[in-house]
Amino acid sequence: MGRGWTRIALSMAIFVAGCATYPVNPSLKQYNPAQGYRYENLTTTDPNKNSEETFIILTFSGGGTRAAALSYGVLEHLHKAPIAEGRKTLLDEVDVISSVSGGSFTAAYYGLFGEEKFFRDYKEGVLHRRIEHELLLRVLAPWNWPWLLSPYFGRSDLADEYYDRYIFEGRTYAQMPTKRPFIIINATDMSLGAQFSFIQDHFDRLCSDLSQVHVSRAVVASSAFPVAFTPITLNNYPKTTCGYTAPRWVASGLQDFAKVPSRYDRAKTWVSYEDAERRPYIHLNDGGLADNIGLRGPEVAITTSDSSWSLLNKVNNGVVKRLAVIIVDAKPQEATTLDDSARPPGVRSVLEAAATNPMENYSSDTIELLRDRLSEWDKAASNFTHRRENVTSRCDDFAAQLCRGSPAFAHCGQERRNECYTRFRETANDQPPHPNLYEIHVRLEATKDPALRAKLEQIPTTLQLPPEDVELLIRAAATLLDQSEEYQRLRRDLDNSSPRS
Amino acid sequence: MEWVKVNYAETRDVFIDGQQSGKTNKKLIVGEGTHDFDLGVPKNYSPSTQTKTVTGTTEEFPMPIDFEKVA
């Protein structure tokens, strides 16, 4: 009798395992740039609250609950920063949030539920929740084993069910508010090591409809740290099914193999999704593998017109007058314990080092790249001002040199001076577009008190932290923002520009 | 970061790779690389589109891109 029941249970387990599959991302009926979750389709309910004139981008790094709490602290502090004579706050002016991994919990929750619920429920409902413990219980629960035995259902799918039910309340992208900030949850395309974002522009490439995808799916993909979590699978549908055509920059970019390899690579990545026969499924894991601070997408939008939400176009059109990028970086202290022993590190340590160290090196490069680009912008503007202010004296010198010794010195000098003015005088049309730029880097390493810094940097990367650590991180975010000279400059400039900002 | 100035007899929208990216006769910032330039509709200009590889420019010496008005 006992063996009979065992057989029945085993058969049922095998049956369930055979049926269990990941939630399939639906296909898109018709490609339509005027629909779907894209920056350009978002409206602002009150333009006085969030103008593009002041454009604020936040990027949230990975780092488990440490990153989620630090980014929460930044949002809370911006919420307490009044501008425009107290009629709005800096948080009202945030236009884009780009996040990876742990930071994606905060970005998605804030974007989905809005200010009121976020500040009421997020701390208790997410930051204080023992997510890791609860996920482990689900993995260990025997009734989940048949599902986990399925090759089409992994630990990440189990985590997705949990996040969907207990954090994101079953909401899909169709329920994401159609107003700014634009929330960009980033994952990594495992085959290419390229960033894959949960925005309709990226889902168009799969002929898939993001509006029917659960927000929890984006967060679980963004935080699917290798080995601990399984990759998330997306179906890639043939392009004939939705009539999709790639944006024109892609064809241009494919010509830049020799001149601009980074652009060529972006274009090549983009077209790789077009062949659904060759790549019928896309596997995603932690967004931090491609970019652990969520800055690569914004960097492309700021410095090129290749992004669907290109800021360069907005700057050229004179729409953006102030551009602030606030990078929230929960990078921990370097783990040097491996170097304490002559014994070669074990498999787990090697995997962890391979997955995290390149991410951190890449982060510094990304920040420096952005900084270089922004300084080029400043330099161009100051060169222009310098030239315009000096054109009179330069043309006087030029005329004096050319006409030296001429019998009709005065006449010659006047003629040459006029020629010079005509050639070199710069008009309003020559003025280069130039918004005021602010780069604000919130990072634990910048904590001034050495004891507090050590304490913050030793907070582990995990999906559950003691409430006192969460509070410490939230307070640290406020202090780090306040001590940033760039942040203070932004606030001063906005105070001076009110009430128009 | 590269610079172009799209010259035309009137002020019109400039489209770079199909996206409205600024106005004619003003300095515009573009990303380094190959781009298609046009002035959108009405198509009363020539050539109808220009493909240029923009590199090595400065704010002081932007790449000139000229369009002629046609009837």
Coordinates of C-alpha atoms in Angstrom, one line a residue, chain A residues 247-249 252-253 255-256 259-260 263 302-310 312-313 315-317 373-374 376-377 379-381 383-384 387 394 423-424 426-434, chain B residues 1-5 11 13-38 43 48-55 58-62:
Chain A
P247 CA 15.3 52.3 -35.5
R248 CA 17.4 54.0 -38.2
W249 CA 20.5 54.5 -36.0
S252 CA 24.0 53.7 -39.4
G253 CA 25.8 52.1 -36.5
Q255 CA 28.8 51.0 -40.7
D256 CA 30.9 52.2 -37.7
K259 CA 35.5 54.3 -36.5
V260 CA 33.3 53.8 -33.4
R263 CA 28.4 52.0 -31.5
I302 CA 23.0 61.7 -22.8
T303 CA 25.8 61.5 -25.4
T304 CA 24.1 60.1 -28.6
S305 CA 20.8 60.3 -30.5
D306 CA 20.7 56.5 -30.6
S307 CA 18.5 56.1 -27.5
S308 CA 14.7 56.1 -27.7
W309 CA 14.8 58.8 -25.0
S310 CA 17.9 60.7 -26.3
L312 CA 21.0 65.0 -26.8
N313 CA 18.0 65.8 -29.0
V315 CA 19.5 69.6 -25.4
N316 CA 19.9 70.5 -29.1
N317 CA 16.2 71.6 -29.1
R373 CA 31.7 63.7 -21.9
L374 CA 30.1 66.2 -19.5
E376 CA 33.7 68.2 -23.0
W377 CA 30.4 69.9 -23.0
K379 CA 34.7 73.1 -22.2
A380 CA 33.0 73.7 -25.6
A381 CA 30.7 76.3 -23.9
N383 CA 35.7 78.1 -25.4
F384 CA 32.8 79.8 -27.2
R387 CA 36.2 83.5 -28.4
R394 CA 41.9 89.6 -31.8
R423 CA 34.6 85.9 -40.6
F424 CA 34.9 85.3 -36.9
E426 CA 29.8 84.6 -33.6
T427 CA 26.1 85.1 -33.6
A428 CA 23.4 83.6 -31.4
N429 CA 23.2 80.7 -33.8
D430 CA 26.8 79.8 -33.1
Q431 CA 26.1 79.5 -29.4
P432 CA 26.5 75.8 -28.6
P433 CA 23.7 74.1 -26.7
H434 CA 24.8 73.8 -23.1
Chain B
M1 CA 30.8 64.2 -28.7
E2 CA 30.7 65.7 -32.2
W3 CA 29.4 68.9 -33.7
V4 CA 27.5 69.6 -37.0
K5 CA 25.8 72.7 -38.5
T11 CA 14.8 77.6 -40.1
D13 CA 13.7 70.8 -38.2
V14 CA 16.8 68.7 -38.6
F15 CA 16.3 64.9 -38.4
I16 CA 19.3 62.7 -37.5
D17 CA 18.7 59.0 -38.1
G18 CA 15.0 59.7 -38.4
Q19 CA 14.7 61.5 -35.0
Q20 CA 14.0 65.3 -34.7
S21 CA 17.2 66.5 -33.3
G22 CA 17.3 70.3 -33.6
K23 CA 17.1 73.2 -36.0
T24 CA 18.9 74.2 -39.2
N25 CA 21.7 76.9 -39.0
K26 CA 22.5 76.1 -35.4
K27 CA 25.3 74.1 -34.0
L28 CA 24.1 70.6 -33.0
I29 CA 25.8 68.0 -30.9
V30 CA 25.7 64.4 -32.3
G31 CA 27.3 61.2 -31.2
E32 CA 30.4 60.1 -33.1
G33 CA 29.7 57.9 -36.1
T34 CA 27.7 57.6 -39.2
H35 CA 24.4 59.4 -39.4
D36 CA 21.6 60.1 -41.9
F37 CA 20.6 63.8 -42.1
D38 CA 17.4 65.2 -43.6
K43 CA 10.7 67.5 -49.2
S48 CA 16.8 64.4 -49.9
T49 CA 19.1 62.8 -47.4
Q50 CA 22.8 62.9 -46.6
T51 CA 24.8 60.1 -44.9
K52 CA 27.9 61.5 -43.2
T53 CA 30.5 60.0 -40.8
V54 CA 30.9 62.6 -38.2
T55 CA 34.3 62.5 -36.4
T58 CA 35.0 70.7 -32.6
E59 CA 32.5 73.2 -31.4
E60 CA 34.5 75.9 -33.2
F61 CA 34.6 73.9 -36.4
P62 CA 31.5 71.9 -36.7

